Amino acid sequence: MKFLENIVHKMEPKFAKGGKLEKWHPIFESFATLAFTPAHVTSKGTHIRDGVDLKRTMIMVIVAMIPCLLFGIYNTGHWEMVAAAGDRSLDFWSNGGEKFLLGLAVVLPLIIVSYGVGLTIEFIFGMKNGHSLHEGFLVSGMLIPLIMPADVPLWMVGVATAFAVIIGKEIFGGTGMNILNVALLTRAFLFFAYPTSMSGDKVWMAGTENTAVDGFTGSTALGDLASFMSEKPVFENLAEYTNNYSFMDSLMGYIPGSIGETSVIAILIGALILIATGIGSLRIMASFTIGGYLMGLMLNGIGGNDFLMLPAHFHLVIGGFAFGAVFMATDPVTASQTATGKILYGLIGGMLAILIRVLNPAYPEGVMLAILFMNVMAPIIDHYVVQSNIKRRLKRLKTT
Amino acid sequence: MFPFDIFPMQLTKAAITDDIDGMENLGIYEVAPEDFALCEYVCTTKINIQDKIRTGLDLIADECM
């Protein structure tokens, strides 16, 4: 380690102002501070500072995503095997190593493309504007593969990432200035630009096209549920649905879906890490979940068809709801920033997510749209929270 | 972190942007720069918040007194 540090320090003058490689300073700094503590110290104000900075924060989020990633890889492999055999009753935990490798072959290229495209754009903007690499993409680049269907073509991921990073973030001034969550924007872009690759029953398992059995579909729990609203539902009634996708299976994640979103257990481990380190907002996670649950109960009360009658707790474990609540809604940049605002933001977001999911069968994945919508609304929520504080202050001033 | 009924981040933002009305509304008269020491300690971006508040207070002193 000492040896590496010496090399880095020896290289430093070359990248400093006036040095030979001045232009490349942002890139040098990004890598140097990833591994070593930079030399500058506080000059005024509080001289003791907390060890956490943006880079450490982001790395902590990635650590929290590791359980989802590992489970996602395994799950992808499992469903690829299922698709090849055309048999959904395959045992989940047998042939573990092979499944993991199969999944890795699908997920790893996605991760490489998303990081490759995103970081290249970040570096270009960094060099152009003379600032160091914005760390925000470290997390977005990992989130993007986790919310993709397994069968999505790599070039689409590349295009969508480029779109989201340039239009969604760099135009506004980079990390911390974006209005919409970058990872969700990537998904939304694909969802509306290439709907056939992002929805339906073909894309959720890698290799459904070479299935051995005719008529085998790779449909997800949500897709099957949404078909209750159509003329030809996949299942006759709700009991048949819960037979196929039991609550336990959905909770553990033994269901097809986007790569990282299926296992609520893995997501909960991530949530615990985020809450314990104080990085993720418990307020948002809790209120988002409560909002979704309340909306589920309300729709149960209305009733009418089998999708509306789905018990509310099922909504929390299928689709991207849990993943959205923990990793997407809590994005500190795009969420509300005041404590009261966060609770409102989560509640409304969770309710909208389930509302869109159930009442608009064309968009069963309402979580994505709900969070993007709430991202846009967050500044307004904050505005009113701040205004109420101002009013309170004026009132206090008048009475004294 | 911040025991008063004040939004430290919004107040700091107002101070950075020289927004005198904003600062007054958000309660700049109720704070001293040292009140922000803990905020400065935890700040992820290592912004010198006390310094920003001091500048804001000085600006108000120049403009309004």
CSV table of C-alpha atoms in Angstrom, one decimal:
chain,number,residue,atom,x,y,z
A,1,MET,CA,0.0,0.0,0.0
A,2,LYS,CA,2.8,2.4,1.0
A,3,PHE,CA,4.5,1.6,-2.4
A,4,LEU,CA,1.3,2.6,-4.3
A,5,GLU,CA,0.9,5.7,-2.3
A,6,ASN,CA,4.4,6.8,-3.1
A,7,ILE,CA,3.8,6.3,-6.8
A,8,VAL,CA,0.6,8.4,-6.6
A,9,HIS,CA,2.3,11.2,-4.7
A,10,LYS,CA,5.2,11.2,-7.2
A,11,MET,CA,2.8,11.5,-10.0
A,12,GLU,CA,0.9,14.3,-8.4
A,13,PRO,CA,3.0,17.3,-9.6
A,14,LYS,CA,2.6,16.2,-13.2
A,15,PHE,CA,-1.2,16.7,-12.9
A,16,ALA,CA,-1.1,19.9,-10.9
A,17,LYS,CA,-1.7,23.3,-12.4
A,18,GLY,CA,1.0,24.1,-15.0
A,19,GLY,CA,2.1,20.4,-15.1
A,20,LYS,CA,2.4,18.4,-18.2
A,21,LEU,CA,-0.8,16.5,-17.8
A,22,GLU,CA,-2.9,19.3,-16.3
A,23,LYS,CA,-5.8,18.4,-18.5
A,24,TRP,CA,-6.1,14.9,-17.0
A,25,HIS,CA,-6.1,16.2,-13.5
A,26,PRO,CA,-9.8,15.4,-12.9
A,27,ILE,CA,-9.3,11.8,-13.8
A,28,PHE,CA,-6.1,11.5,-11.7
A,29,GLU,CA,-7.8,13.0,-8.7
A,30,SER,CA,-10.8,10.8,-9.0
A,31,PHE,CA,-8.7,7.7,-8.8
A,32,ALA,CA,-6.3,9.0,-6.3
A,33,THR,CA,-9.0,9.9,-3.8
A,34,LEU,CA,-10.8,6.7,-4.3
A,35,ALA,CA,-7.9,4.9,-2.7
A,36,PHE,CA,-6.1,7.5,-0.6
A,37,THR,CA,-7.0,10.4,1.6
A,38,PRO,CA,-6.2,13.7,-0.1
A,39,ALA,CA,-3.7,16.0,1.5
A,40,HIS,CA,-5.8,19.1,2.0
A,41,VAL,CA,-6.9,20.0,5.5
A,42,THR,CA,-9.5,22.4,7.0
A,43,SER,CA,-8.4,26.0,7.2
A,44,LYS,CA,-11.4,27.5,9.0
A,45,GLY,CA,-14.5,26.6,10.8
A,46,THR,CA,-14.8,23.3,12.6
A,47,HIS,CA,-11.5,21.6,12.4
A,48,ILE,CA,-12.7,18.2,13.2
A,49,ARG,CA,-14.8,16.8,10.3
A,50,ASP,CA,-16.7,13.7,10.0
A,51,GLY,CA,-14.9,11.1,7.9
A,52,VAL,CA,-17.8,10.7,5.5
A,53,ASP,CA,-17.7,12.4,2.2
A,54,LEU,CA,-19.6,12.0,-1.1
A,55,LYS,CA,-17.4,9.2,-2.3
A,56,ARG,CA,-17.6,7.2,0.9
A,57,THR,CA,-21.4,7.8,1.0
A,58,MET,CA,-21.8,6.5,-2.5
A,59,ILE,CA,-19.6,3.5,-1.9
A,60,MET,CA,-21.7,2.7,1.2
A,61,VAL,CA,-24.8,2.6,-1.0
A,62,ILE,CA,-23.1,0.2,-3.4
A,63,VAL,CA,-22.2,-2.0,-0.4
A,64,ALA,CA,-25.9,-2.0,0.5
A,65,MET,CA,-26.7,-3.1,-3.1
A,66,ILE,CA,-24.4,-6.1,-3.0
A,67,PRO,CA,-27.0,-8.5,-1.6
A,68,CYS,CA,-29.5,-7.5,-4.3
A,69,LEU,CA,-26.8,-7.8,-6.9
A,70,LEU,CA,-25.7,-11.3,-5.8
A,71,PHE,CA,-29.3,-12.5,-5.5
A,72,GLY,CA,-30.2,-10.9,-8.8
A,73,ILE,CA,-27.3,-12.7,-10.6
A,74,TYR,CA,-28.4,-16.0,-9.1
A,75,ASN,CA,-32.1,-15.4,-9.9
A,76,THR,CA,-31.3,-14.4,-13.5
A,77,GLY,CA,-29.4,-17.7,-13.9
A,78,HIS,CA,-32.3,-19.6,-12.4
A,79,TRP,CA,-34.9,-18.2,-14.7
A,80,GLU,CA,-32.6,-18.7,-17.7
A,81,MET,CA,-32.5,-22.3,-16.9
A,82,VAL,CA,-36.2,-22.4,-16.3
A,83,ALA,CA,-36.7,-20.8,-19.7
A,84,ALA,CA,-34.4,-23.3,-21.4
A,85,ALA,CA,-36.2,-26.2,-19.8
A,86,GLY,CA,-39.6,-24.6,-20.3
A,87,ASP,CA,-40.5,-25.8,-16.8
A,88,ARG,CA,-41.4,-23.4,-14.1
A,89,SER,CA,-41.3,-25.9,-11.3
A,90,LEU,CA,-37.5,-26.3,-11.3
A,91,ASP,CA,-36.1,-26.3,-7.8
A,92,PHE,CA,-34.7,-22.9,-7.0
A,93,TRP,CA,-31.6,-23.8,-5.0
A,94,SER,CA,-30.3,-26.8,-7.0
A,95,ASN,CA,-27.4,-26.4,-9.5
A,96,GLY,CA,-26.4,-23.2,-7.6
A,97,GLY,CA,-22.9,-22.7,-9.2
A,98,GLU,CA,-24.1,-23.2,-12.7
A,99,LYS,CA,-27.0,-20.8,-12.2
A,100,PHE,CA,-24.7,-18.2,-10.8
A,101,LEU,CA,-22.4,-18.4,-13.8
A,102,LEU,CA,-25.3,-18.2,-16.2
A,103,GLY,CA,-26.6,-15.2,-14.4
A,104,LEU,CA,-23.2,-13.6,-14.3
A,105,ALA,CA,-22.9,-13.9,-18.0
A,106,VAL,CA,-26.1,-11.8,-18.4
A,107,VAL,CA,-25.6,-9.3,-15.6
A,108,LEU,CA,-21.8,-8.6,-15.9
A,109,PRO,CA,-22.1,-7.1,-19.4
A,110,LEU,CA,-24.9,-4.9,-18.3
A,111,ILE,CA,-22.8,-3.6,-15.4
A,112,ILE,CA,-19.9,-3.0,-17.7
A,113,VAL,CA,-21.9,-1.2,-20.3
A,114,SER,CA,-23.7,1.0,-17.8
A,115,TYR,CA,-20.5,2.0,-16.0
A,116,GLY,CA,-18.5,2.3,-19.2
A,117,VAL,CA,-20.9,4.6,-20.9
A,118,GLY,CA,-21.8,6.6,-17.9
A,119,LEU,CA,-18.3,7.1,-16.6
A,120,THR,CA,-16.9,8.0,-20.0
A,121,ILE,CA,-19.5,10.8,-20.3
A,122,GLU,CA,-18.8,11.9,-16.7
A,123,PHE,CA,-15.0,12.0,-17.5
A,124,ILE,CA,-15.5,14.0,-20.7
A,125,PHE,CA,-17.7,16.6,-18.8
A,126,GLY,CA,-15.3,16.6,-15.9
A,127,MET,CA,-12.3,17.3,-18.2
A,128,LYS,CA,-14.2,20.0,-20.1
A,129,ASN,CA,-15.4,21.8,-16.9
A,130,GLY,CA,-12.2,21.1,-14.9
A,131,HIS,CA,-13.9,19.5,-12.0
A,132,SER,CA,-13.2,16.1,-10.6
A,133,LEU,CA,-15.4,13.1,-11.5
A,134,HIS,CA,-18.9,13.4,-10.0
A,135,GLU,CA,-19.3,10.5,-7.7
A,136,GLY,CA,-23.1,10.3,-8.2
A,137,PHE,CA,-22.7,7.9,-11.1
A,138,LEU,CA,-21.0,5.3,-9.0
A,139,VAL,CA,-24.4,4.5,-7.6
A,140,SER,CA,-26.5,5.2,-10.7
A,141,GLY,CA,-24.2,2.9,-12.7
A,142,MET,CA,-24.9,0.0,-10.3
A,143,LEU,CA,-28.6,0.8,-10.0
A,144,ILE,CA,-29.2,0.8,-13.8
A,145,PRO,CA,-28.3,-3.0,-14.3
A,146,LEU,CA,-30.4,-3.9,-11.3
A,147,ILE,CA,-33.6,-2.4,-12.7
A,148,MET,CA,-33.2,-3.8,-16.2
A,149,PRO,CA,-35.0,-6.9,-17.4
A,150,ALA,CA,-32.5,-9.7,-18.0
A,151,ASP,CA,-33.0,-9.9,-21.7
A,152,VAL,CA,-32.6,-6.2,-22.6
A,153,PRO,CA,-30.1,-5.6,-25.5
A,154,LEU,CA,-26.8,-4.0,-24.4
A,155,TRP,CA,-26.8,-1.2,-26.9
A,156,MET,CA,-30.2,0.0,-25.6
A,157,VAL,CA,-28.7,0.2,-22.1
A,158,GLY,CA,-25.8,2.2,-23.5
A,159,VAL,CA,-28.1,4.6,-25.3
A,160,ALA,CA,-30.4,5.0,-22.3
A,161,THR,CA,-27.5,5.6,-19.9
A,162,ALA,CA,-26.1,8.2,-22.2
A,163,PHE,CA,-29.5,9.9,-22.4
A,164,ALA,CA,-30.0,9.9,-18.7
A,165,VAL,CA,-26.5,11.1,-17.8
A,166,ILE,CA,-26.5,13.9,-20.4
A,167,ILE,CA,-30.1,15.1,-20.4
A,168,GLY,CA,-31.0,14.1,-16.9
A,169,LYS,CA,-27.9,15.2,-15.1
A,170,GLU,CA,-25.1,17.0,-16.8
A,171,ILE,CA,-27.4,19.6,-18.4
A,172,PHE,CA,-28.5,20.6,-14.9
A,173,GLY,CA,-24.9,20.9,-13.6
A,174,GLY,CA,-24.0,17.4,-12.6
A,175,THR,CA,-24.4,15.4,-9.4
A,176,GLY,CA,-26.5,17.2,-6.8
A,177,MET,CA,-28.3,19.4,-9.4
A,178,ASN,CA,-30.4,16.8,-11.2
A,179,ILE,CA,-34.2,16.9,-10.9
A,180,LEU,CA,-34.9,13.4,-11.8
A,181,ASN,CA,-33.3,10.2,-10.5
A,182,VAL,CA,-30.8,9.2,-13.2
A,183,ALA,CA,-31.2,5.5,-12.9
A,184,LEU,CA,-35.0,5.7,-13.1
A,185,LEU,CA,-34.7,8.1,-16.0
A,186,THR,CA,-32.7,5.4,-17.9
A,187,ARG,CA,-35.4,2.9,-17.3
A,188,ALA,CA,-38.2,5.3,-18.2
A,189,PHE,CA,-36.4,6.2,-21.4
A,190,LEU,CA,-36.2,2.6,-22.4
A,191,PHE,CA,-39.8,2.0,-21.2
A,192,PHE,CA,-41.2,4.6,-23.6
A,193,ALA,CA,-38.6,4.3,-26.4
A,194,TYR,CA,-38.4,0.6,-26.7
A,195,PRO,CA,-41.6,-0.8,-24.9
A,196,THR,CA,-41.3,-4.2,-26.5
A,197,SER,CA,-37.9,-4.7,-24.8
A,198,MET,CA,-39.0,-3.4,-21.4
A,199,SER,CA,-42.4,-4.9,-20.8
A,200,GLY,CA,-44.6,-7.9,-21.8
A,201,ASP,CA,-43.8,-11.5,-21.1
A,202,LYS,CA,-40.7,-12.1,-23.3
A,203,VAL,CA,-38.0,-10.0,-21.7
A,204,TRP,CA,-37.8,-11.0,-18.1
A,205,MET,CA,-35.8,-14.2,-18.6
A,206,ALA,CA,-32.7,-14.5,-20.7
A,207,GLY,CA,-33.2,-16.9,-23.5
A,208,THR,CA,-36.9,-17.4,-23.7
A,209,GLU,CA,-36.7,-17.5,-27.4
A,210,ASN,CA,-34.9,-20.8,-27.3
A,211,THR,CA,-37.3,-22.4,-24.9
A,212,ALA,CA,-37.9,-26.1,-25.4
A,213,VAL,CA,-41.6,-25.9,-24.8
A,214,ASP,CA,-44.1,-24.2,-27.1
A,215,GLY,CA,-46.2,-21.5,-25.4
A,216,PHE,CA,-43.9,-21.0,-22.5
A,217,THR,CA,-43.9,-17.4,-21.5
A,218,GLY,CA,-41.5,-15.5,-19.2
A,219,SER,CA,-44.2,-13.5,-17.6
A,220,THR,CA,-43.8,-11.9,-14.2
A,221,ALA,CA,-46.1,-11.7,-11.2
A,222,LEU,CA,-47.1,-8.2,-12.1
A,223,GLY,CA,-47.7,-9.0,-15.7
A,224,ASP,CA,-49.9,-11.8,-14.8
A,225,LEU,CA,-51.8,-9.7,-12.3
A,226,ALA,CA,-52.3,-6.9,-14.8
A,227,SER,CA,-53.9,-9.4,-17.2
A,228,PHE,CA,-56.8,-9.6,-14.8
A,229,MET,CA,-57.8,-6.3,-16.2
A,230,SER,CA,-57.7,-7.6,-19.8
A,231,GLU,CA,-60.0,-9.9,-21.7
A,232,LYS,CA,-57.9,-12.9,-21.3
A,233,PRO,CA,-56.4,-13.2,-17.8
A,234,VAL,CA,-53.6,-15.6,-17.3
A,235,PHE,CA,-55.2,-17.0,-14.1
A,236,GLU,CA,-58.8,-17.7,-13.5
A,237,ASN,CA,-58.9,-16.0,-10.1
A,238,LEU,CA,-56.9,-14.7,-7.3
A,239,ALA,CA,-56.5,-18.1,-5.5
A,240,GLU,CA,-54.9,-19.5,-8.6
A,241,TYR,CA,-52.5,-16.5,-8.7
A,242,THR,CA,-51.4,-16.9,-5.1
A,243,ASN,CA,-50.9,-20.6,-5.7
A,244,ASN,CA,-48.4,-19.7,-8.4
A,245,TYR,CA,-46.7,-16.8,-6.7
A,246,SER,CA,-47.0,-17.3,-3.0
A,247,PHE,CA,-46.3,-14.5,-0.6
A,248,MET,CA,-43.2,-16.3,0.7
A,249,ASP,CA,-41.8,-16.8,-2.9
A,250,SER,CA,-42.3,-13.1,-3.6
A,251,LEU,CA,-40.7,-12.1,-0.3
A,252,MET,CA,-37.7,-14.3,-0.9
A,253,GLY,CA,-37.5,-13.3,-4.5
A,254,TYR,CA,-38.0,-16.7,-6.2
A,255,ILE,CA,-39.9,-14.9,-9.0
A,256,PRO,CA,-38.9,-13.5,-12.4
A,257,GLY,CA,-38.5,-9.7,-12.7
A,258,SER,CA,-35.9,-7.0,-13.2
A,259,ILE,CA,-32.5,-8.2,-12.1
A,260,GLY,CA,-32.2,-6.7,-8.7
A,261,GLU,CA,-35.7,-6.1,-7.6
A,262,THR,CA,-37.2,-9.5,-6.8
A,263,SER,CA,-35.8,-10.4,-3.4
A,264,VAL,CA,-37.3,-8.3,-0.7
A,265,ILE,CA,-35.1,-10.0,1.9
A,266,ALA,CA,-31.9,-8.8,0.0
A,267,ILE,CA,-33.4,-5.4,-0.3
A,268,LEU,CA,-34.2,-5.3,3.4
A,269,ILE,CA,-30.5,-6.2,4.2
A,270,GLY,CA,-29.5,-3.2,2.0
A,271,ALA,CA,-32.1,-1.0,3.8
A,272,LEU,CA,-30.7,-2.0,7.2
A,273,ILE,CA,-27.2,-1.0,6.0
A,274,LEU,CA,-28.4,2.3,4.7
A,275,ILE,CA,-30.4,3.1,7.8
A,276,ALA,CA,-27.6,2.0,10.2
A,277,THR,CA,-25.1,4.2,8.5
A,278,GLY,CA,-27.5,7.1,8.3
A,279,ILE,CA,-27.3,7.4,4.6
A,280,GLY,CA,-30.8,6.3,3.5
A,281,SER,CA,-33.7,8.1,5.0
A,282,LEU,CA,-35.8,5.9,7.2
A,283,ARG,CA,-38.6,8.5,6.9
A,284,ILE,CA,-38.9,8.0,3.2
A,285,MET,CA,-38.6,4.2,3.2
A,286,ALA,CA,-41.2,3.9,6.0
A,287,SER,CA,-43.7,6.4,4.6
A,288,PHE,CA,-43.4,5.1,1.1
A,289,THR,CA,-44.2,1.6,2.3
A,290,ILE,CA,-47.1,2.8,4.5
A,291,GLY,CA,-48.4,4.8,1.6
A,292,GLY,CA,-48.4,1.8,-0.7
A,293,TYR,CA,-50.0,-0.4,1.9
A,294,LEU,CA,-52.8,2.2,2.6
A,295,MET,CA,-53.5,2.5,-1.1
A,296,GLY,CA,-53.6,-1.3,-1.4
A,297,LEU,CA,-56.1,-1.4,1.5
A,298,MET,CA,-58.2,1.3,-0.1
A,299,LEU,CA,-58.3,-0.5,-3.5
A,300,ASN,CA,-59.3,-3.7,-1.6
A,301,GLY,CA,-62.2,-1.7,-0.2
A,302,ILE,CA,-63.3,-0.7,-3.6
A,303,GLY,CA,-63.0,-4.2,-5.0
A,304,GLY,CA,-64.4,-5.1,-8.4
A,305,ASN,CA,-61.9,-7.4,-10.0
A,306,ASP,CA,-59.2,-9.7,-8.9
A,307,PHE,CA,-56.3,-7.3,-9.3
A,308,LEU,CA,-58.1,-4.7,-7.0
A,309,MET,CA,-58.8,-7.5,-4.5
A,310,LEU,CA,-55.1,-8.5,-4.2
A,311,PRO,CA,-54.3,-8.4,-0.5
A,312,ALA,CA,-52.4,-5.2,0.2
A,313,HIS,CA,-49.3,-6.9,1.6
A,314,PHE,CA,-48.7,-8.6,-1.7
A,315,HIS,CA,-48.2,-5.2,-3.3
A,316,LEU,CA,-45.2,-4.6,-1.1
A,317,VAL,CA,-43.3,-7.7,-2.2
A,318,ILE,CA,-44.0,-7.9,-6.0
A,319,GLY,CA,-42.6,-5.8,-8.7
A,320,GLY,CA,-40.1,-3.0,-8.0
A,321,PHE,CA,-42.0,-1.6,-5.0
A,322,ALA,CA,-39.5,-2.5,-2.3
A,323,PHE,CA,-36.5,-1.7,-4.5
A,324,GLY,CA,-38.0,1.6,-5.4
A,325,ALA,CA,-38.8,2.5,-1.7
A,326,VAL,CA,-35.2,1.7,-0.5
A,327,PHE,CA,-32.9,2.7,-3.3
A,328,MET,CA,-34.8,5.0,-5.6
A,329,ALA,CA,-37.2,7.1,-3.5
A,330,THR,CA,-34.4,7.8,-1.0
A,331,ASP,CA,-32.0,9.4,-3.4
A,332,PRO,CA,-31.0,12.5,-1.4
A,333,VAL,CA,-30.7,14.8,-4.4
A,334,THR,CA,-34.2,14.2,-5.9
A,335,ALA,CA,-36.2,13.5,-2.8
A,336,SER,CA,-37.7,16.1,-0.5
A,337,GLN,CA,-35.1,17.6,1.8
A,338,THR,CA,-37.1,18.7,4.8
A,339,ALA,CA,-38.2,16.2,7.5
A,340,THR,CA,-41.9,16.8,7.1
A,341,GLY,CA,-41.5,17.0,3.3
A,342,LYS,CA,-39.9,13.5,3.3
A,343,ILE,CA,-42.8,11.9,5.0
A,344,LEU,CA,-45.3,13.6,2.6
A,345,TYR,CA,-43.1,12.7,-0.4
A,346,GLY,CA,-43.0,9.1,0.7
A,347,LEU,CA,-46.6,8.8,1.5
A,348,ILE,CA,-47.8,10.3,-1.8
A,349,GLY,CA,-45.2,8.4,-3.8
A,350,GLY,CA,-46.2,5.1,-2.3
A,351,MET,CA,-49.9,5.7,-2.9
A,352,LEU,CA,-49.3,6.8,-6.4
A,353,ALA,CA,-47.1,3.8,-7.2
A,354,ILE,CA,-49.9,1.3,-6.2
A,355,LEU,CA,-52.6,3.4,-7.8
A,356,ILE,CA,-50.8,3.5,-11.2
A,357,ARG,CA,-49.9,-0.2,-10.9
A,358,VAL,CA,-53.4,-1.3,-10.3
A,359,LEU,CA,-55.6,1.1,-12.2
A,360,ASN,CA,-53.5,1.5,-15.3
A,361,PRO,CA,-52.7,-2.0,-16.6
A,362,ALA,CA,-50.6,-0.6,-19.4
A,363,TYR,CA,-48.1,0.4,-16.9
A,364,PRO,CA,-47.9,-2.3,-14.3
A,365,GLU,CA,-44.6,-0.9,-13.1
A,366,GLY,CA,-46.1,2.2,-11.5
A,367,VAL,CA,-43.3,2.5,-9.0
A,368,MET,CA,-41.0,4.0,-11.6
A,369,LEU,CA,-43.5,6.5,-12.8
A,370,ALA,CA,-44.6,7.4,-9.3
A,371,ILE,CA,-41.1,8.1,-8.1
A,372,LEU,CA,-40.2,10.2,-11.2
A,373,PHE,CA,-43.4,12.2,-10.6
A,374,MET,CA,-42.6,12.7,-7.0
A,375,ASN,CA,-39.1,13.8,-7.9
A,376,VAL,CA,-40.6,16.6,-9.9
A,377,MET,CA,-43.0,17.4,-7.0
A,378,ALA,CA,-40.4,17.3,-4.3
A,379,PRO,CA,-39.3,21.0,-4.6
A,380,ILE,CA,-42.9,22.1,-4.3
A,381,ILE,CA,-43.4,20.0,-1.2
A,382,ASP,CA,-40.3,21.5,0.3
A,383,HIS,CA,-41.4,25.0,-0.7
A,384,TYR,CA,-44.6,24.6,1.3
A,385,VAL,CA,-42.8,23.1,4.3
A,386,VAL,CA,-40.4,26.0,4.3
A,387,GLN,CA,-43.2,28.5,3.9
A,388,SER,CA,-45.0,27.1,6.9
A,389,ASN,CA,-41.8,27.5,8.9
A,390,ILE,CA,-41.5,31.1,7.7
A,391,LYS,CA,-45.2,31.8,8.7
A,392,ARG,CA,-44.6,30.3,12.1
A,393,ARG,CA,-41.6,32.6,12.6
A,394,LEU,CA,-43.5,35.7,11.6
A,395,LYS,CA,-46.3,34.8,14.0
A,396,ARG,CA,-43.8,34.2,16.8
A,397,LEU,CA,-42.3,37.6,16.1
A,398,LYS,CA,-45.6,39.3,16.2
A,399,THR,CA,-46.7,37.9,19.5
A,400,THR,CA,-43.4,38.8,21.3
B,1,MET,CA,-27.9,18.4,14.8
B,2,PHE,CA,-29.8,21.7,14.8
B,3,PRO,CA,-32.1,22.3,17.8
B,4,PHE,CA,-33.9,25.4,16.6
B,5,ASP,CA,-37.0,25.7,14.6
B,6,ILE,CA,-34.9,26.6,11.5
B,7,PHE,CA,-34.0,24.8,8.3
B,8,PRO,CA,-30.2,25.0,8.3
B,9,MET,CA,-29.8,24.0,4.7
B,10,GLN,CA,-32.3,26.4,3.3
B,11,LEU,CA,-30.8,29.2,5.4
B,12,THR,CA,-27.3,28.4,4.2
B,13,LYS,CA,-28.5,28.3,0.6
B,14,ALA,CA,-30.0,31.8,1.1
B,15,ALA,CA,-26.8,33.0,2.6
B,16,ILE,CA,-24.7,31.6,-0.3
B,17,THR,CA,-27.0,33.3,-2.9
B,18,ASP,CA,-26.9,36.7,-1.0
B,19,ASP,CA,-30.7,36.4,-0.7
B,20,ILE,CA,-31.3,38.9,2.2
B,21,ASP,CA,-35.1,38.5,2.2
B,22,GLY,CA,-34.7,34.8,2.2
B,23,MET,CA,-32.3,34.9,5.1
B,24,GLU,CA,-34.5,37.1,7.2
B,25,ASN,CA,-37.5,34.9,6.5
B,26,LEU,CA,-35.6,31.8,7.4
B,27,GLY,CA,-34.4,33.2,10.7
B,28,ILE,CA,-30.9,34.5,10.2
B,29,TYR,CA,-31.3,36.9,13.2
B,30,GLU,CA,-31.8,33.9,15.5
B,31,VAL,CA,-28.4,32.3,14.8
B,32,ALA,CA,-24.7,32.8,15.2
B,33,PRO,CA,-22.2,31.1,12.9
B,34,GLU,CA,-21.1,28.8,15.8
B,35,ASP,CA,-24.6,27.3,15.8
B,36,PHE,CA,-23.7,25.6,12.6
B,37,ALA,CA,-20.6,23.9,13.9
B,38,LEU,CA,-22.3,20.5,14.1
B,39,CYS,CA,-23.8,20.9,10.7
B,40,GLU,CA,-20.4,21.7,9.4
B,41,TYR,CA,-19.0,18.6,11.1
B,42,VAL,CA,-21.4,16.2,9.4
B,43,CYS,CA,-21.6,18.0,6.0
B,44,THR,CA,-20.8,15.4,3.3
B,45,THR,CA,-19.5,18.0,0.8
B,46,LYS,CA,-17.3,19.7,3.4
B,47,ILE,CA,-18.7,23.2,2.8
B,48,ASN,CA,-17.6,25.8,5.3
B,49,ILE,CA,-21.1,26.5,6.5
B,50,GLN,CA,-20.1,28.8,9.4
B,51,ASP,CA,-18.1,30.9,7.0
B,52,LYS,CA,-21.1,31.2,4.7
B,53,ILE,CA,-23.4,32.3,7.5
B,54,ARG,CA,-20.8,34.8,8.7
B,55,THR,CA,-20.7,36.3,5.2
B,56,GLY,CA,-24.5,36.4,5.1
B,57,LEU,CA,-24.6,38.2,8.5
B,58,ASP,CA,-22.0,40.7,7.3
B,59,LEU,CA,-23.9,41.3,4.1
B,60,ILE,CA,-27.0,42.1,6.1
B,61,ALA,CA,-25.0,44.4,8.5
B,62,ASP,CA,-23.6,46.3,5.5
B,63,GLU,CA,-26.9,46.6,3.6
B,64,CYS,CA,-29.5,47.0,6.3
B,65,MET,CA,-27.9,48.7,9.3
